[in-house]
mmCIF file of C-alpha atoms in Angstrom:
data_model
loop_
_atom_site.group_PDB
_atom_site.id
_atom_site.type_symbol
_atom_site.label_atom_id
_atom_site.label_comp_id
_atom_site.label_asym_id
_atom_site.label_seq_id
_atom_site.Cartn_x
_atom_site.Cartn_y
_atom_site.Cartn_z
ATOM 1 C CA UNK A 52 154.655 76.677 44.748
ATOM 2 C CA UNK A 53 156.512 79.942 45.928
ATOM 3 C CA UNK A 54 158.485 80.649 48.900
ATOM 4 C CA UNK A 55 156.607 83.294 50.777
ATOM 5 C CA UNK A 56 158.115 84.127 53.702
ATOM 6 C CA UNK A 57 160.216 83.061 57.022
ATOM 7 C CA UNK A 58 158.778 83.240 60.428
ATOM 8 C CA UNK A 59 161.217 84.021 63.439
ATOM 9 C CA UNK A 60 160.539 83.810 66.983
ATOM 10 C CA UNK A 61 161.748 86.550 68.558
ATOM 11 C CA UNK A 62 162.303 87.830 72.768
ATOM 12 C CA UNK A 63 161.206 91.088 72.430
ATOM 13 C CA UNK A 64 158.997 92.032 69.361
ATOM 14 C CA UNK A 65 159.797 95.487 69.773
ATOM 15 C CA UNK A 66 163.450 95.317 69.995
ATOM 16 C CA UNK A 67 163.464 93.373 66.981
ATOM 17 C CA UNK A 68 161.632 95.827 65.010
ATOM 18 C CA UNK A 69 164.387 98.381 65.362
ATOM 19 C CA UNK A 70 166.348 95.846 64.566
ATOM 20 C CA UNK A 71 165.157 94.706 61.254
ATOM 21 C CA UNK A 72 164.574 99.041 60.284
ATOM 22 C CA UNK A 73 167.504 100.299 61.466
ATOM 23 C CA UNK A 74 170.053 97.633 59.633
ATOM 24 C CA UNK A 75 167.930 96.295 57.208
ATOM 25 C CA UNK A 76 165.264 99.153 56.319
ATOM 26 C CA UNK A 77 161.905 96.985 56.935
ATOM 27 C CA UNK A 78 159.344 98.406 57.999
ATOM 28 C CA UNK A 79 156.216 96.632 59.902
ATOM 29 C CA UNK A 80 153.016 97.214 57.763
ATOM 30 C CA UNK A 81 150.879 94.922 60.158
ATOM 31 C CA UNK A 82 151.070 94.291 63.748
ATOM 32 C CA UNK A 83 148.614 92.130 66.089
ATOM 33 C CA UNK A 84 147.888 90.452 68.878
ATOM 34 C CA UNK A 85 146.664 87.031 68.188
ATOM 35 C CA UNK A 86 145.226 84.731 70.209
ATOM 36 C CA UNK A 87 141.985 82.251 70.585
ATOM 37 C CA UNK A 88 140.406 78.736 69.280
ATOM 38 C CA UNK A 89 141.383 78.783 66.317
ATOM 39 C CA UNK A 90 145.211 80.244 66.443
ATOM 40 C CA UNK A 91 145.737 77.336 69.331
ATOM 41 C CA UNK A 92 144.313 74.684 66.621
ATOM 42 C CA UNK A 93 146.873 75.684 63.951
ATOM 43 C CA UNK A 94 149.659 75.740 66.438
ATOM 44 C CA UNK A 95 148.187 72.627 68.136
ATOM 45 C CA UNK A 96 149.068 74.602 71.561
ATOM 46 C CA UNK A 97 146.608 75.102 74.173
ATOM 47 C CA UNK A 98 145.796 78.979 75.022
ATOM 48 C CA UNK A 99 148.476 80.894 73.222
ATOM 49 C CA UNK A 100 148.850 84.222 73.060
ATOM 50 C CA UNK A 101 151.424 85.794 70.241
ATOM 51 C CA UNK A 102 152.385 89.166 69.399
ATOM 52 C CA UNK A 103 152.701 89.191 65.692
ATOM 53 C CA UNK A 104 154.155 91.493 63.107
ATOM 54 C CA UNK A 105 155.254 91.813 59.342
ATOM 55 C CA UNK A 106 158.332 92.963 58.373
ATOM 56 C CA UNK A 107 158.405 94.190 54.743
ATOM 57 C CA UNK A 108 161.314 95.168 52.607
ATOM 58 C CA UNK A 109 160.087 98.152 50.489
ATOM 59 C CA UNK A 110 160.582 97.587 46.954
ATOM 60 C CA UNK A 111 160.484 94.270 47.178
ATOM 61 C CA UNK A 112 158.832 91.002 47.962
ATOM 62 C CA UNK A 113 161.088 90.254 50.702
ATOM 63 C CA UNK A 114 159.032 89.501 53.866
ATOM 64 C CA UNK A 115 159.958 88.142 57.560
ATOM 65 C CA UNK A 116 157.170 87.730 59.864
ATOM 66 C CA UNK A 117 158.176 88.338 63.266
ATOM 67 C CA UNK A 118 156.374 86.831 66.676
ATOM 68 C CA UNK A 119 156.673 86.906 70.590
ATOM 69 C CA UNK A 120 155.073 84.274 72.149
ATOM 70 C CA UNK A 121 153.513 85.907 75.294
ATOM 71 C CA UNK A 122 151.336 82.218 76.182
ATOM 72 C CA UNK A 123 153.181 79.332 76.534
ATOM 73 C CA UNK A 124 156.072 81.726 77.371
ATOM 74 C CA UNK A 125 158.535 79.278 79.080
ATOM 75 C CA UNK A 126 158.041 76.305 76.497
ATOM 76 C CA UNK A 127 159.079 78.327 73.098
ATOM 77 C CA UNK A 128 162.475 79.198 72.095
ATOM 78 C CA UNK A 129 163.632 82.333 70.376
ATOM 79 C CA UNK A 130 165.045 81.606 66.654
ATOM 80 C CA UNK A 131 163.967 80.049 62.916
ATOM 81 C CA UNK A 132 160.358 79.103 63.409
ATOM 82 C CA UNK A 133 159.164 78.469 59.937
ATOM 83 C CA UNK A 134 159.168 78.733 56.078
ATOM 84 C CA UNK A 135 155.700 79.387 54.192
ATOM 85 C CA UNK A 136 154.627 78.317 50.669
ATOM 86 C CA UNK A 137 151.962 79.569 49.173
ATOM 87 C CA UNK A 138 149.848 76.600 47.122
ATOM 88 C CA UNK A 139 146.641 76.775 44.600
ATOM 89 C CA UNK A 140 144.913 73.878 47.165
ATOM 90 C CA UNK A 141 146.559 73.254 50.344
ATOM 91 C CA UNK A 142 143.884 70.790 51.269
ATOM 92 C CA UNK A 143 145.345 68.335 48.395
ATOM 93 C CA UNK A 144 149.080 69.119 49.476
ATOM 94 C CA UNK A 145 147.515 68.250 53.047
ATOM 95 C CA UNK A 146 146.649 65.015 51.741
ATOM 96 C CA UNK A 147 149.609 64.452 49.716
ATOM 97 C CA UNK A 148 151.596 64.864 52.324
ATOM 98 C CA UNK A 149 149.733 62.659 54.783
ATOM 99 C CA UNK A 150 150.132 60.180 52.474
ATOM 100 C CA UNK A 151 153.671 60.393 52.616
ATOM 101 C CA UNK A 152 154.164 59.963 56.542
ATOM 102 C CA UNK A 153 154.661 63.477 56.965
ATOM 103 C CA UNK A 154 154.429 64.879 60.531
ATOM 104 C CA UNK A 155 151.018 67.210 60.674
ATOM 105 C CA UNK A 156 150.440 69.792 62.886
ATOM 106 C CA UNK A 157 146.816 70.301 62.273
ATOM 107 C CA UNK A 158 144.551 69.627 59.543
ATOM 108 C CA UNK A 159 143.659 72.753 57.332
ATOM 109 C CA UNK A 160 142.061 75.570 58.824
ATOM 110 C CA UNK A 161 140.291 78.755 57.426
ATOM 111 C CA UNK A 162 140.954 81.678 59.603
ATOM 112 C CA UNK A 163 138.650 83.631 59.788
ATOM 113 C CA UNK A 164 136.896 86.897 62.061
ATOM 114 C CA UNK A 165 140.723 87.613 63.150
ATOM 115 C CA UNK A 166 141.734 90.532 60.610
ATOM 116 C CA UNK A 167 140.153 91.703 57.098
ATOM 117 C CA UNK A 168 144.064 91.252 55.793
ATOM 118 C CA UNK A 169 143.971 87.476 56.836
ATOM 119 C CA UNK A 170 140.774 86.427 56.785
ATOM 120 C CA UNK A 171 139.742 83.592 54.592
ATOM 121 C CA UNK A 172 143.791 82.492 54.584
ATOM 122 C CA UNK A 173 143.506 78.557 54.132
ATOM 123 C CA UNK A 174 146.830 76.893 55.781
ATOM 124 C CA UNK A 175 148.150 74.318 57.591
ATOM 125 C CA UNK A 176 151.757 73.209 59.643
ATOM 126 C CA UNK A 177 153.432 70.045 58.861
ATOM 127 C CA UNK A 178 157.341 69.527 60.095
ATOM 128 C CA UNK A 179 160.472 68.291 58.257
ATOM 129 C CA UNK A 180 162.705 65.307 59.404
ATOM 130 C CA UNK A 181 163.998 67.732 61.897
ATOM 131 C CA UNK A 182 161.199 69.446 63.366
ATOM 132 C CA UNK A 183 161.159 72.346 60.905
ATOM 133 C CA UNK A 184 157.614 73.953 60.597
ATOM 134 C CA UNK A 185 156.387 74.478 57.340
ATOM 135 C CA UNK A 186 153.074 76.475 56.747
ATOM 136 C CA UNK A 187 151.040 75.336 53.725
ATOM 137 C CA UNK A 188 148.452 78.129 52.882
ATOM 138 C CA UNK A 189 146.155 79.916 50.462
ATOM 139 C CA UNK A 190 146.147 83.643 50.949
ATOM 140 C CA UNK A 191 143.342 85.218 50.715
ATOM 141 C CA UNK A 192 142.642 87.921 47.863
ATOM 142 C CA UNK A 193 143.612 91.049 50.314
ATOM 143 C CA UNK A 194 146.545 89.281 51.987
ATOM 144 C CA UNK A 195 150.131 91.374 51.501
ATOM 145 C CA UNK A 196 148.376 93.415 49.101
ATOM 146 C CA UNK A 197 148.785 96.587 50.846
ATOM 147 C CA UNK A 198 152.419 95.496 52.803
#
């Protein structure tokens, strides 16, 4: 298992950007709307609508992902939304995890005929004791490859 990367929730997408370049030197390979069936399954919201981008140290393997909820607007709060680990088999981890009482989000999901870069991802949510979100996932062979 490898830390991958830490999700914030963020006000204004755009401001945070500038943010992240102008302090920190990121820069934001890959932007997107997303939204639809499947995105509201592995947030287990109902019609959600995010603006999403990746915010990529150059040099390094340092990545933040960055996204604005626009749908359910007034029910998220800015701030820490999640850490990701990348696994061999997330569907066993699923299990594992299950097994252990852990809080679920969703069971795994394949994303698919949302973006060539993310395509074919395999992931899930669980939570910590607090309410942490932790994403569970598979990339895909393409994912990051070019950020």
């Amino acid at each position: 298992m490898k830390l991958h990367h830490a999700g914030i929730q963020v006000k204004d997408i755009e401001e945070s950007k500038k943010f992240y370049k102008t302090n920190f030197g990121f820069e934001s390979p890959f932007e997107k709307v997303i939204e639809g069936e499947q995105f509201d399954k592995i947030m287990g919201l109902q019609a959600s609508r995010i603006k999403f981008a990746v915010l990529k140290m150059p040099g390094t393997e340092v990545v933040i992902e960055i996204m604005q909820f626009l749908q359910p607007e007034q029910s998220i709060n800015p701030g820490f939304r999640h850490l990701a680990f990348t696994v061999k088999n997330p569907d066993e981890w699923y299990e594992k995890l299950k097994t252990n009482h852990v809080e679920i989000v969703a069971p795994p999901h394949t994303i698919s005929q949302c973006d060539p870069k993310i395509d074919g991802k395999r992931m899930f949510y669980c939570k910590d004791p607090d309410g942490n979100i932790i994403e569970i996932f598979k990339p895909n062979e393409n994912m990051y490859s070019e950020w």
